[in-house]
mmCIF file of N, CA and C in Angstrom:
data_model
loop_
_atom_site.group_PDB
_atom_site.id
_atom_site.type_symbol
_atom_site.label_atom_id
_atom_site.label_comp_id
_atom_site.label_asym_id
_atom_site.label_seq_id
_atom_site.Cartn_x
_atom_site.Cartn_y
_atom_site.Cartn_z
ATOM 1 N N MET G 1 26.971 7.274 -3.045
ATOM 2 C CA MET G 1 27.371 8.514 -2.269
ATOM 3 C C MET G 1 27.896 9.648 -3.100
ATOM 4 N N ALA G 2 27.635 10.816 -2.759
ATOM 5 C CA ALA G 2 28.088 11.954 -3.550
ATOM 6 C C ALA G 2 29.603 12.312 -3.289
ATOM 7 N N ARG G 3 30.089 12.955 -4.260
ATOM 8 C CA ARG G 3 31.455 13.504 -4.110
ATOM 9 C C ARG G 3 31.283 14.815 -3.659
ATOM 10 N N ILE G 4 32.131 15.280 -2.706
ATOM 11 C CA ILE G 4 31.977 16.577 -2.077
ATOM 12 C C ILE G 4 33.371 17.182 -2.283
ATOM 13 N N ASP G 5 33.441 18.349 -2.926
ATOM 14 C CA ASP G 5 34.586 19.036 -3.173
ATOM 15 C C ASP G 5 34.759 20.286 -2.231
ATOM 16 N N PHE G 6 35.707 20.306 -1.518
ATOM 17 C CA PHE G 6 35.879 21.468 -0.503
ATOM 18 C C PHE G 6 37.145 22.250 -1.066
ATOM 19 N N TYR G 7 36.654 23.567 -1.387
ATOM 20 C CA TYR G 7 37.629 24.635 -1.873
ATOM 21 C C TYR G 7 38.007 25.380 -0.739
ATOM 22 N N ILE G 8 39.373 25.550 -0.556
ATOM 23 C CA ILE G 8 39.968 26.056 0.589
ATOM 24 C C ILE G 8 40.692 27.331 0.219
ATOM 25 N N LEU G 9 40.051 28.499 0.628
ATOM 26 C CA LEU G 9 40.574 29.747 0.199
ATOM 27 C C LEU G 9 41.682 30.350 1.300
ATOM 28 N N PRO G 10 42.489 31.183 0.862
ATOM 29 C CA PRO G 10 43.465 31.659 1.821
ATOM 30 C C PRO G 10 42.856 32.931 2.409
ATOM 31 N N ASP G 11 41.840 33.635 1.833
ATOM 32 C CA ASP G 11 41.342 34.879 2.280
ATOM 33 C C ASP G 11 40.183 34.608 3.456
ATOM 34 N N THR G 12 39.999 35.773 4.127
ATOM 35 C CA THR G 12 39.093 35.590 5.332
ATOM 36 C C THR G 12 37.729 36.363 4.910
ATOM 37 N N THR G 13 37.435 37.023 3.949
ATOM 38 C CA THR G 13 36.318 37.766 3.627
ATOM 39 C C THR G 13 35.286 37.190 2.931
ATOM 40 N N LEU G 14 34.008 37.658 3.292
ATOM 41 C CA LEU G 14 32.870 37.086 2.580
ATOM 42 C C LEU G 14 33.054 37.393 0.989
ATOM 43 N N GLU G 15 33.546 38.543 0.670
ATOM 44 C CA GLU G 15 33.663 39.081 -0.583
ATOM 45 C C GLU G 15 34.489 38.097 -1.460
ATOM 46 N N ALA G 16 35.518 37.616 -0.918
ATOM 47 C CA ALA G 16 36.427 36.443 -1.531
ATOM 48 C C ALA G 16 35.751 35.298 -1.800
ATOM 49 N N ARG G 17 34.992 34.760 -0.758
ATOM 50 C CA ARG G 17 34.157 33.560 -0.701
ATOM 51 C C ARG G 17 33.060 33.661 -1.883
ATOM 52 N N LEU G 18 32.477 34.933 -1.995
ATOM 53 C CA LEU G 18 31.365 35.007 -3.018
ATOM 54 C C LEU G 18 32.032 35.139 -4.431
ATOM 55 N N ALA G 19 33.199 35.796 -4.604
ATOM 56 C CA ALA G 19 33.772 35.957 -5.807
ATOM 57 C C ALA G 19 34.251 34.447 -6.275
ATOM 58 N N PHE G 20 34.751 33.719 -5.312
ATOM 59 C CA PHE G 20 35.107 32.420 -5.800
ATOM 60 C C PHE G 20 33.881 31.495 -6.115
ATOM 61 N N ALA G 21 32.813 31.785 -5.354
ATOM 62 C CA ALA G 21 31.583 30.972 -5.679
ATOM 63 C C ALA G 21 30.985 31.373 -7.113
ATOM 64 N N CYS G 22 31.282 32.584 -7.627
ATOM 65 C CA CYS G 22 30.880 33.108 -8.990
ATOM 66 C C CYS G 22 31.628 32.406 -9.961
ATOM 67 N N LYS G 23 33.089 32.129 -9.796
ATOM 68 C CA LYS G 23 33.857 31.601 -10.735
ATOM 69 C C LYS G 23 33.442 30.112 -10.743
ATOM 70 N N LEU G 24 33.212 29.371 -9.552
ATOM 71 C CA LEU G 24 32.864 28.042 -9.563
ATOM 72 C C LEU G 24 31.473 27.704 -10.319
ATOM 73 N N ALA G 25 30.533 28.736 -10.029
ATOM 74 C CA ALA G 25 29.145 28.642 -10.698
ATOM 75 C C ALA G 25 29.324 28.569 -12.137
ATOM 76 N N GLU G 26 30.108 29.613 -12.706
ATOM 77 C CA GLU G 26 30.408 29.561 -14.138
ATOM 78 C C GLU G 26 30.930 28.290 -14.515
ATOM 79 N N THR G 27 31.938 27.698 -13.927
ATOM 80 C CA THR G 27 32.489 26.474 -14.234
ATOM 81 C C THR G 27 31.562 25.343 -14.337
ATOM 82 N N ILE G 28 30.755 25.199 -13.372
ATOM 83 C CA ILE G 28 29.860 24.285 -13.081
ATOM 84 C C ILE G 28 28.798 24.296 -14.147
ATOM 85 N N TRP G 29 28.232 25.451 -14.516
ATOM 86 C CA TRP G 29 27.246 25.746 -15.487
ATOM 87 C C TRP G 29 27.816 25.440 -16.940
ATOM 88 N N ARG G 30 28.954 25.802 -17.223
ATOM 89 C CA ARG G 30 29.678 25.557 -18.433
ATOM 90 C C ARG G 30 29.720 24.142 -18.744
ATOM 91 N N LYS G 31 29.860 23.265 -17.627
ATOM 92 C CA LYS G 31 30.026 21.857 -17.820
ATOM 93 C C LYS G 31 28.732 21.092 -18.105
ATOM 94 N N GLY G 32 27.738 21.964 -18.029
ATOM 95 C CA GLY G 32 26.284 21.330 -18.388
ATOM 96 C C GLY G 32 25.341 21.010 -17.185
ATOM 97 N N TYR G 33 25.865 21.348 -15.940
ATOM 98 C CA TYR G 33 25.169 21.119 -14.748
ATOM 99 C C TYR G 33 24.154 22.182 -14.501
ATOM 100 N N ARG G 34 23.016 21.966 -13.930
ATOM 101 C CA ARG G 34 22.311 22.913 -13.275
ATOM 102 C C ARG G 34 23.047 23.196 -11.942
ATOM 103 N N LEU G 35 22.619 24.155 -11.296
ATOM 104 C CA LEU G 35 23.373 24.575 -10.021
ATOM 105 C C LEU G 35 22.425 25.200 -8.990
ATOM 106 N N HIS G 36 22.418 24.789 -7.772
ATOM 107 C CA HIS G 36 21.739 25.413 -6.803
ATOM 108 C C HIS G 36 22.661 25.950 -5.603
ATOM 109 N N LEU G 37 22.659 27.302 -5.406
ATOM 110 C CA LEU G 37 23.435 27.845 -4.324
ATOM 111 C C LEU G 37 22.700 27.888 -3.151
ATOM 112 N N HIS G 38 23.045 27.187 -2.203
ATOM 113 C CA HIS G 38 22.193 27.140 -0.941
ATOM 114 C C HIS G 38 22.887 28.131 0.022
ATOM 115 N N CYS G 39 22.132 29.116 0.571
ATOM 116 C CA CYS G 39 22.623 30.284 1.409
ATOM 117 C C CYS G 39 22.041 30.104 2.930
ATOM 118 N N GLU G 40 22.657 30.699 3.767
ATOM 119 C CA GLU G 40 22.182 30.602 5.116
ATOM 120 C C GLU G 40 20.872 31.463 5.218
ATOM 121 N N ASP G 41 20.697 32.609 4.549
ATOM 122 C CA ASP G 41 19.482 33.331 4.640
ATOM 123 C C ASP G 41 19.193 34.039 3.340
ATOM 124 N N LYS G 42 17.990 34.850 3.180
ATOM 125 C CA LYS G 42 17.777 35.614 2.077
ATOM 126 C C LYS G 42 18.790 36.662 1.839
ATOM 127 N N ALA G 43 19.328 37.311 2.875
ATOM 128 C CA ALA G 43 20.336 38.273 2.656
ATOM 129 C C ALA G 43 21.647 37.857 2.067
ATOM 130 N N LEU G 44 21.952 36.661 2.341
ATOM 131 C CA LEU G 44 23.270 36.187 1.652
ATOM 132 C C LEU G 44 22.870 35.898 0.217
ATOM 133 N N ALA G 45 21.714 35.191 0.030
ATOM 134 C CA ALA G 45 21.222 34.893 -1.315
ATOM 135 C C ALA G 45 21.198 36.205 -2.031
ATOM 136 N N GLU G 46 20.760 37.303 -1.671
ATOM 137 C CA GLU G 46 20.770 38.518 -2.448
ATOM 138 C C GLU G 46 22.223 38.976 -2.590
ATOM 139 N N GLN G 47 23.098 38.814 -1.628
ATOM 140 C CA GLN G 47 24.440 39.205 -1.962
ATOM 141 C C GLN G 47 25.054 38.354 -2.884
ATOM 142 N N ALA G 48 24.881 37.151 -2.961
ATOM 143 C CA ALA G 48 25.351 36.167 -3.850
ATOM 144 C C ALA G 48 24.856 36.459 -5.331
ATOM 145 N N ASP G 49 23.444 36.938 -5.504
ATOM 146 C CA ASP G 49 22.722 37.181 -6.534
ATOM 147 C C ASP G 49 23.481 38.544 -7.223
ATOM 148 N N ALA G 50 23.765 39.507 -6.392
ATOM 149 C CA ALA G 50 24.402 40.648 -6.916
ATOM 150 C C ALA G 50 25.858 40.303 -7.424
ATOM 151 N N ALA G 51 26.414 39.488 -6.651
ATOM 152 C CA ALA G 51 27.858 39.104 -7.056
ATOM 153 C C ALA G 51 27.868 38.297 -8.492
ATOM 154 N N LEU G 52 26.853 37.464 -8.633
ATOM 155 C CA LEU G 52 26.762 36.771 -10.016
ATOM 156 C C LEU G 52 26.591 37.801 -10.963
ATOM 157 N N TRP G 53 25.658 38.860 -10.764
ATOM 158 C CA TRP G 53 25.441 39.938 -11.850
ATOM 159 C C TRP G 53 26.842 40.677 -12.127
ATOM 160 N N ASN G 54 27.685 40.845 -11.170
ATOM 161 C CA ASN G 54 28.771 41.786 -11.348
ATOM 162 C C ASN G 54 30.202 41.165 -11.316
ATOM 163 N N PHE G 55 30.323 39.851 -11.335
ATOM 164 C CA PHE G 55 31.659 39.329 -11.294
ATOM 165 C C PHE G 55 32.550 39.333 -12.390
ATOM 166 N N ARG G 56 31.729 39.336 -13.630
ATOM 167 C CA ARG G 56 32.561 39.569 -14.977
ATOM 168 C C ARG G 56 31.705 40.347 -15.792
ATOM 169 N N GLU G 57 32.398 41.464 -16.504
ATOM 170 C CA GLU G 57 31.586 42.159 -17.438
ATOM 171 C C GLU G 57 31.194 41.466 -18.719
ATOM 172 N N ASP G 58 32.001 40.528 -19.003
ATOM 173 C CA ASP G 58 31.874 39.740 -20.317
ATOM 174 C C ASP G 58 31.175 38.486 -20.063
ATOM 175 N N ALA G 59 30.514 38.237 -18.950
ATOM 176 C CA ALA G 59 29.790 37.010 -18.680
ATOM 177 C C ALA G 59 28.375 37.236 -18.052
ATOM 178 N N TYR G 60 27.508 36.347 -18.452
ATOM 179 C CA TYR G 60 26.195 36.368 -17.916
ATOM 180 C C TYR G 60 25.862 34.936 -17.509
ATOM 181 N N LEU G 61 25.680 34.721 -16.302
ATOM 182 C CA LEU G 61 25.032 33.404 -15.740
ATOM 183 C C LEU G 61 23.635 33.463 -15.590
ATOM 184 N N PRO G 62 22.945 32.756 -16.238
ATOM 185 C CA PRO G 62 21.476 32.901 -15.923
ATOM 186 C C PRO G 62 21.100 32.290 -14.746
ATOM 187 N N HIS G 63 20.488 33.160 -13.896
ATOM 188 C CA HIS G 63 20.191 32.678 -12.381
ATOM 189 C C HIS G 63 19.004 33.514 -11.902
ATOM 190 N N ALA G 64 18.460 33.024 -10.722
ATOM 191 C CA ALA G 64 17.428 33.651 -10.055
ATOM 192 C C ALA G 64 17.323 33.393 -8.707
ATOM 193 N N LEU G 65 16.735 34.050 -7.770
ATOM 194 C CA LEU G 65 16.424 33.644 -6.448
ATOM 195 C C LEU G 65 15.175 32.705 -6.471
ATOM 196 N N GLU G 66 15.326 31.802 -5.489
ATOM 197 C CA GLU G 66 14.285 30.689 -5.451
ATOM 198 C C GLU G 66 12.834 31.321 -5.427
ATOM 199 N N ASP G 67 12.665 32.484 -4.708
ATOM 200 C CA ASP G 67 11.303 32.946 -4.766
ATOM 201 C C ASP G 67 10.911 33.925 -5.984
ATOM 202 N N SER G 68 11.702 33.854 -6.949
ATOM 203 C CA SER G 68 11.537 34.553 -8.239
ATOM 204 C C SER G 68 10.552 33.791 -9.232
ATOM 205 N N GLU G 69 9.783 34.439 -9.946
ATOM 206 C CA GLU G 69 9.065 33.736 -10.995
ATOM 207 C C GLU G 69 10.057 33.064 -12.094
ATOM 208 N N MET G 70 11.163 33.614 -12.059
ATOM 209 C CA MET G 70 12.142 32.980 -13.095
ATOM 210 C C MET G 70 12.870 31.709 -12.655
ATOM 211 N N ALA G 71 12.687 31.479 -11.404
ATOM 212 C CA ALA G 71 13.562 30.376 -10.816
ATOM 213 C C ALA G 71 13.328 28.927 -11.463
ATOM 214 N N ALA G 72 12.220 28.797 -11.964
ATOM 215 C CA ALA G 72 11.874 27.468 -12.788
ATOM 216 C C ALA G 72 12.468 27.333 -14.185
ATOM 217 N N SER G 73 12.905 28.592 -14.661
ATOM 218 C CA SER G 73 13.224 28.588 -16.080
ATOM 219 C C SER G 73 14.773 28.883 -16.230
ATOM 220 N N VAL G 74 15.645 29.030 -15.262
ATOM 221 C CA VAL G 74 17.016 29.183 -15.348
ATOM 222 C C VAL G 74 17.882 27.985 -14.621
ATOM 223 N N PRO G 75 19.020 27.969 -15.060
ATOM 224 C CA PRO G 75 19.824 26.700 -14.643
ATOM 225 C C PRO G 75 20.515 26.973 -13.349
ATOM 226 N N ILE G 76 20.572 28.173 -12.907
ATOM 227 C CA ILE G 76 21.143 28.467 -11.607
ATOM 228 C C ILE G 76 20.206 29.235 -10.639
ATOM 229 N N THR G 77 19.892 28.522 -9.555
ATOM 230 C CA THR G 77 19.071 29.006 -8.518
ATOM 231 C C THR G 77 19.884 29.367 -7.177
ATOM 232 N N LEU G 78 19.291 30.392 -6.522
ATOM 233 C CA LEU G 78 19.951 30.818 -5.206
ATOM 234 C C LEU G 78 18.788 30.644 -4.224
ATOM 235 N N GLY G 79 19.055 29.921 -3.159
ATOM 236 C CA GLY G 79 18.037 29.602 -2.128
ATOM 237 C C GLY G 79 18.494 29.731 -0.901
ATOM 238 N N TRP G 80 17.612 29.817 0.322
ATOM 239 C CA TRP G 80 17.949 29.743 1.700
ATOM 240 C C TRP G 80 16.911 28.867 2.484
ATOM 241 N N GLN G 81 16.075 28.377 1.828
ATOM 242 C CA GLN G 81 14.948 27.526 2.447
ATOM 243 C C GLN G 81 15.366 26.093 2.252
ATOM 244 N N THR G 82 14.276 25.293 2.199
ATOM 245 C CA THR G 82 14.444 23.856 2.001
ATOM 246 C C THR G 82 15.118 23.583 0.593
ATOM 247 N N LEU G 83 16.057 22.599 0.455
ATOM 248 C CA LEU G 83 16.574 22.431 -0.761
ATOM 249 C C LEU G 83 15.626 22.007 -1.813
ATOM 250 N N PRO G 84 15.608 22.531 -2.941
ATOM 251 C CA PRO G 84 14.585 22.142 -4.098
ATOM 252 C C PRO G 84 15.043 20.632 -4.504
ATOM 253 N N THR G 85 14.084 19.963 -4.970
ATOM 254 C CA THR G 85 14.246 18.680 -5.646
ATOM 255 C C THR G 85 15.000 19.006 -6.945
ATOM 256 N N PRO G 86 16.215 18.460 -7.083
ATOM 257 C CA PRO G 86 16.979 18.558 -8.257
ATOM 258 C C PRO G 86 16.481 18.062 -9.588
ATOM 259 N N LYS G 87 16.671 18.957 -10.645
ATOM 260 C CA LYS G 87 16.218 18.517 -11.994
ATOM 261 C C LYS G 87 17.473 18.109 -12.790
ATOM 262 N N GLU G 88 17.332 17.115 -13.476
ATOM 263 C CA GLU G 88 18.365 16.520 -14.333
ATOM 264 C C GLU G 88 19.793 16.414 -13.540
ATOM 265 N N GLU G 89 20.810 16.796 -14.053
ATOM 266 C CA GLU G 89 22.166 16.776 -13.359
ATOM 267 C C GLU G 89 22.299 18.123 -12.729
ATOM 268 N N THR G 90 21.976 18.185 -11.450
ATOM 269 C CA THR G 90 22.102 19.211 -10.584
ATOM 270 C C THR G 90 23.242 19.249 -9.644
ATOM 271 N N ALA G 91 24.019 20.292 -9.397
ATOM 272 C CA ALA G 91 25.175 20.400 -8.513
ATOM 273 C C ALA G 91 24.654 21.202 -7.365
ATOM 274 N N LEU G 92 25.117 21.188 -6.312
ATOM 275 C CA LEU G 92 25.000 21.996 -5.113
ATOM 276 C C LEU G 92 26.050 22.705 -4.640
ATOM 277 N N LEU G 93 26.104 24.051 -4.519
ATOM 278 C CA LEU G 93 27.038 24.812 -3.843
ATOM 279 C C LEU G 93 26.451 25.363 -2.564
ATOM 280 N N ASN G 94 27.007 24.782 -1.549
ATOM 281 C CA ASN G 94 26.578 25.056 -0.188
ATOM 282 C C ASN G 94 27.353 26.145 0.460
ATOM 283 N N LEU G 95 26.706 27.371 0.567
ATOM 284 C CA LEU G 95 27.206 28.482 1.254
ATOM 285 C C LEU G 95 26.591 28.657 2.611
ATOM 286 N N HIS G 96 25.889 27.654 3.180
ATOM 287 C CA HIS G 96 25.182 27.530 4.423
ATOM 288 C C HIS G 96 26.290 26.996 5.376
ATOM 289 N N PRO G 97 26.204 27.397 6.613
ATOM 290 C CA PRO G 97 27.228 26.772 7.664
ATOM 291 C C PRO G 97 27.046 25.381 7.821
ATOM 292 N N ASP G 98 25.775 24.757 7.614
ATOM 293 C CA ASP G 98 25.310 23.647 7.922
ATOM 294 C C ASP G 98 25.196 22.706 6.600
ATOM 295 N N ILE G 99 25.115 21.421 6.713
ATOM 296 C CA ILE G 99 24.736 20.629 5.703
ATOM 297 C C ILE G 99 23.176 20.418 5.598
ATOM 298 N N PRO G 100 22.537 20.949 4.553
ATOM 299 C CA PRO G 100 21.030 20.936 4.572
ATOM 300 C C PRO G 100 20.551 19.548 4.252
ATOM 301 N N ASP G 101 19.380 19.231 4.642
ATOM 302 C CA ASP G 101 18.647 17.934 4.453
ATOM 303 C C ASP G 101 18.533 17.908 2.908
ATOM 304 N N GLY G 102 18.698 16.753 2.439
ATOM 305 C CA GLY G 102 18.485 16.382 0.982
ATOM 306 C C GLY G 102 19.707 16.618 0.129
ATOM 307 N N VAL G 103 20.848 16.753 0.785
ATOM 308 C CA VAL G 103 22.095 16.845 -0.011
ATOM 309 C C VAL G 103 22.414 15.579 -0.990
ATOM 310 N N GLU G 104 21.900 14.335 -0.450
ATOM 311 C CA GLU G 104 22.192 13.089 -1.165
ATOM 312 C C GLU G 104 21.527 13.038 -2.488
ATOM 313 N N ARG G 105 20.509 13.962 -2.897
ATOM 314 C CA ARG G 105 19.783 14.023 -4.140
ATOM 315 C C ARG G 105 20.564 14.716 -5.119
ATOM 316 N N TYR G 106 21.670 15.328 -4.926
ATOM 317 C CA TYR G 106 22.500 16.093 -5.708
ATOM 318 C C TYR G 106 23.708 15.334 -6.479
ATOM 319 N N ALA G 107 24.059 15.624 -7.699
ATOM 320 C CA ALA G 107 24.913 14.822 -8.342
ATOM 321 C C ALA G 107 26.347 15.204 -7.921
ATOM 322 N N ARG G 108 26.663 16.447 -7.425
ATOM 323 C CA ARG G 108 27.957 16.785 -6.870
ATOM 324 C C ARG G 108 27.540 17.927 -6.022
ATOM 325 N N ILE G 109 28.595 18.073 -5.071
ATOM 326 C CA ILE G 109 28.288 19.054 -3.941
ATOM 327 C C ILE G 109 29.660 19.767 -3.736
ATOM 328 N N ALA G 110 29.527 21.065 -3.686
ATOM 329 C CA ALA G 110 30.855 21.938 -3.428
ATOM 330 C C ALA G 110 30.637 22.773 -2.118
ATOM 331 N N GLU G 111 31.696 22.854 -1.404
ATOM 332 C CA GLU G 111 31.750 23.689 -0.153
ATOM 333 C C GLU G 111 32.836 24.633 -0.412
ATOM 334 N N ILE G 112 32.787 25.927 0.084
ATOM 335 C CA ILE G 112 33.831 26.900 -0.037
ATOM 336 C C ILE G 112 34.307 27.217 1.477
ATOM 337 N N ILE G 113 35.464 27.061 1.722
ATOM 338 C CA ILE G 113 35.946 27.377 3.147
ATOM 339 C C ILE G 113 37.019 28.624 2.919
ATOM 340 N N ASN G 114 36.785 29.670 3.649
ATOM 341 C CA ASN G 114 37.862 30.659 3.757
ATOM 342 C C ASN G 114 38.359 30.718 5.126
ATOM 343 N N GLN G 115 39.217 31.551 5.410
ATOM 344 C CA GLN G 115 39.849 31.442 6.711
ATOM 345 C C GLN G 115 39.362 32.367 8.012
ATOM 346 N N HIS G 116 38.018 32.619 7.707
ATOM 347 C CA HIS G 116 37.281 33.382 8.822
ATOM 348 C C HIS G 116 36.915 32.237 9.861
ATOM 349 N N GLN G 117 37.145 32.565 11.108
ATOM 350 C CA GLN G 117 37.017 31.553 12.063
ATOM 351 C C GLN G 117 35.561 30.851 12.175
ATOM 352 N N HIS G 118 34.567 31.645 11.888
ATOM 353 C CA HIS G 118 33.235 31.101 11.882
ATOM 354 C C HIS G 118 33.088 30.121 10.737
ATOM 355 N N VAL G 119 33.474 30.457 9.674
ATOM 356 C CA VAL G 119 33.451 29.535 8.472
ATOM 357 C C VAL G 119 34.294 28.300 8.723
ATOM 358 N N LEU G 120 35.501 28.468 9.257
ATOM 359 C CA LEU G 120 36.373 27.342 9.405
ATOM 360 C C LEU G 120 35.603 26.267 10.415
ATOM 361 N N VAL G 121 35.061 26.782 11.510
ATOM 362 C CA VAL G 121 34.629 25.823 12.514
ATOM 363 C C VAL G 121 33.341 25.186 11.876
ATOM 364 N N ALA G 122 32.544 25.975 11.185
ATOM 365 C CA ALA G 122 31.369 25.411 10.725
ATOM 366 C C ALA G 122 31.619 24.283 9.581
ATOM 367 N N LYS G 123 32.639 24.658 8.711
ATOM 368 C CA LYS G 123 32.917 23.655 7.656
ATOM 369 C C LYS G 123 33.788 22.400 8.011
ATOM 370 N N ARG G 124 34.548 22.720 9.176
ATOM 371 C CA ARG G 124 35.136 21.355 9.696
ATOM 372 C C ARG G 124 34.263 20.453 10.118
ATOM 373 N N ALA G 125 33.058 20.909 10.656
ATOM 374 C CA ALA G 125 32.052 20.002 11.104
ATOM 375 C C ALA G 125 31.272 19.359 10.062
ATOM 376 N N CYS G 126 31.078 20.103 8.958
ATOM 377 C CA CYS G 126 30.527 19.525 7.753
ATOM 378 C C CYS G 126 31.451 18.466 7.224
ATOM 379 N N TRP G 127 32.674 18.773 7.124
ATOM 380 C CA TRP G 127 33.615 17.797 6.571
ATOM 381 C C TRP G 127 33.404 16.540 7.348
ATOM 382 N N GLN G 128 33.595 16.557 8.660
ATOM 383 C CA GLN G 128 33.436 15.322 9.361
ATOM 384 C C GLN G 128 32.160 14.590 9.195
ATOM 385 N N ARG G 129 31.113 15.360 9.162
ATOM 386 C CA ARG G 129 29.698 14.728 8.875
ATOM 387 C C ARG G 129 29.659 14.043 7.564
ATOM 388 N N TYR G 130 30.148 14.645 6.666
ATOM 389 C CA TYR G 130 30.179 14.090 5.277
ATOM 390 C C TYR G 130 31.046 12.821 5.223
ATOM 391 N N LYS G 131 32.091 12.714 5.884
ATOM 392 C CA LYS G 131 32.970 11.549 5.845
ATOM 393 C C LYS G 131 32.223 10.527 6.784
ATOM 394 N N GLU G 132 31.506 10.945 7.827
ATOM 395 C CA GLU G 132 30.750 9.807 8.606
ATOM 396 C C GLU G 132 29.568 9.263 7.854
ATOM 397 N N LEU G 133 29.054 9.989 7.044
ATOM 398 C CA LEU G 133 27.868 9.570 6.091
ATOM 399 C C LEU G 133 28.443 8.718 4.880
ATOM 400 N N GLY G 134 29.755 8.673 4.848
ATOM 401 C CA GLY G 134 30.322 7.764 3.637
ATOM 402 C C GLY G 134 30.679 8.389 2.229
ATOM 403 N N HIS G 135 30.336 9.895 2.297
ATOM 404 C CA HIS G 135 30.870 10.609 1.153
ATOM 405 C C HIS G 135 32.126 10.532 0.808
ATOM 406 N N GLU G 136 32.613 10.776 -0.474
ATOM 407 C CA GLU G 136 34.015 11.055 -0.916
ATOM 408 C C GLU G 136 34.276 12.510 -0.720
ATOM 409 N N VAL G 137 35.243 12.944 0.261
ATOM 410 C CA VAL G 137 35.444 14.364 0.444
ATOM 411 C C VAL G 137 36.891 14.654 -0.188
ATOM 412 N N VAL G 138 36.983 15.621 -1.135
ATOM 413 C CA VAL G 138 38.039 15.992 -1.790
ATOM 414 C C VAL G 138 38.441 17.469 -1.584
ATOM 415 N N PRO G 139 39.570 17.556 -1.013
ATOM 416 C CA PRO G 139 39.955 19.083 -0.762
ATOM 417 C C PRO G 139 40.715 19.697 -1.871
ATOM 418 N N HIS G 140 40.556 20.892 -2.037
ATOM 419 C CA HIS G 140 41.256 21.746 -3.142
ATOM 420 C C HIS G 140 41.875 22.884 -2.504
ATOM 421 N N LYS G 141 43.076 22.953 -2.189
ATOM 422 C CA LYS G 141 43.623 24.150 -1.414
ATOM 423 C C LYS G 141 44.078 25.109 -2.514
ATOM 424 N N LEU G 142 43.516 26.293 -2.363
ATOM 425 C CA LEU G 142 43.797 27.372 -3.459
ATOM 426 C C LEU G 142 44.813 28.362 -2.953
ATOM 427 N N GLY G 143 45.726 28.684 -3.804
ATOM 428 C CA GLY G 143 46.834 29.734 -3.377
ATOM 429 C C GLY G 143 46.265 31.158 -3.318
#
C-alpha cells in the first residue's frame, strides 16, 4: 500500500494551493522522484503549469503538460486525463477532487488541502477512501 501525505494549508485560495504545490514539486523532484501532477481539468493544469514557471525566479523545474511533445522527456508532468503509467520512482501530486484510478501504481502520493469548503469536503472523502483501501495516511498541518 502507498503512503498518502495530506498537506493541510490554513489558506482558502487556489493560488495558495498552487504555490504550495510548486514548493512540494521542487522538493519531490530534488529527492530524485519523477512527478505527475493530476488536475481536475486542462484549465487547472495550465494554471499549475504557469505557477511552476513563475514560482521562483532562481529555480527551474523541468515540466510539461501531458499533451505536449516534451511530456515524455521531462521528470514532471501535469495532466487531467487518465493517470499515466509511472516510470521509475514516480510520485503523484493529486490536485483533482477525487482519487483517480491507478493511484496504487505510484511510489508516493500527496494531497493538498486548503480551507475552501469545496476542497475540504472533497479531500475528507479522499482521506476516508484511502483509509478504507488500507493506505497509510499521514497528515501535515502547515502554519
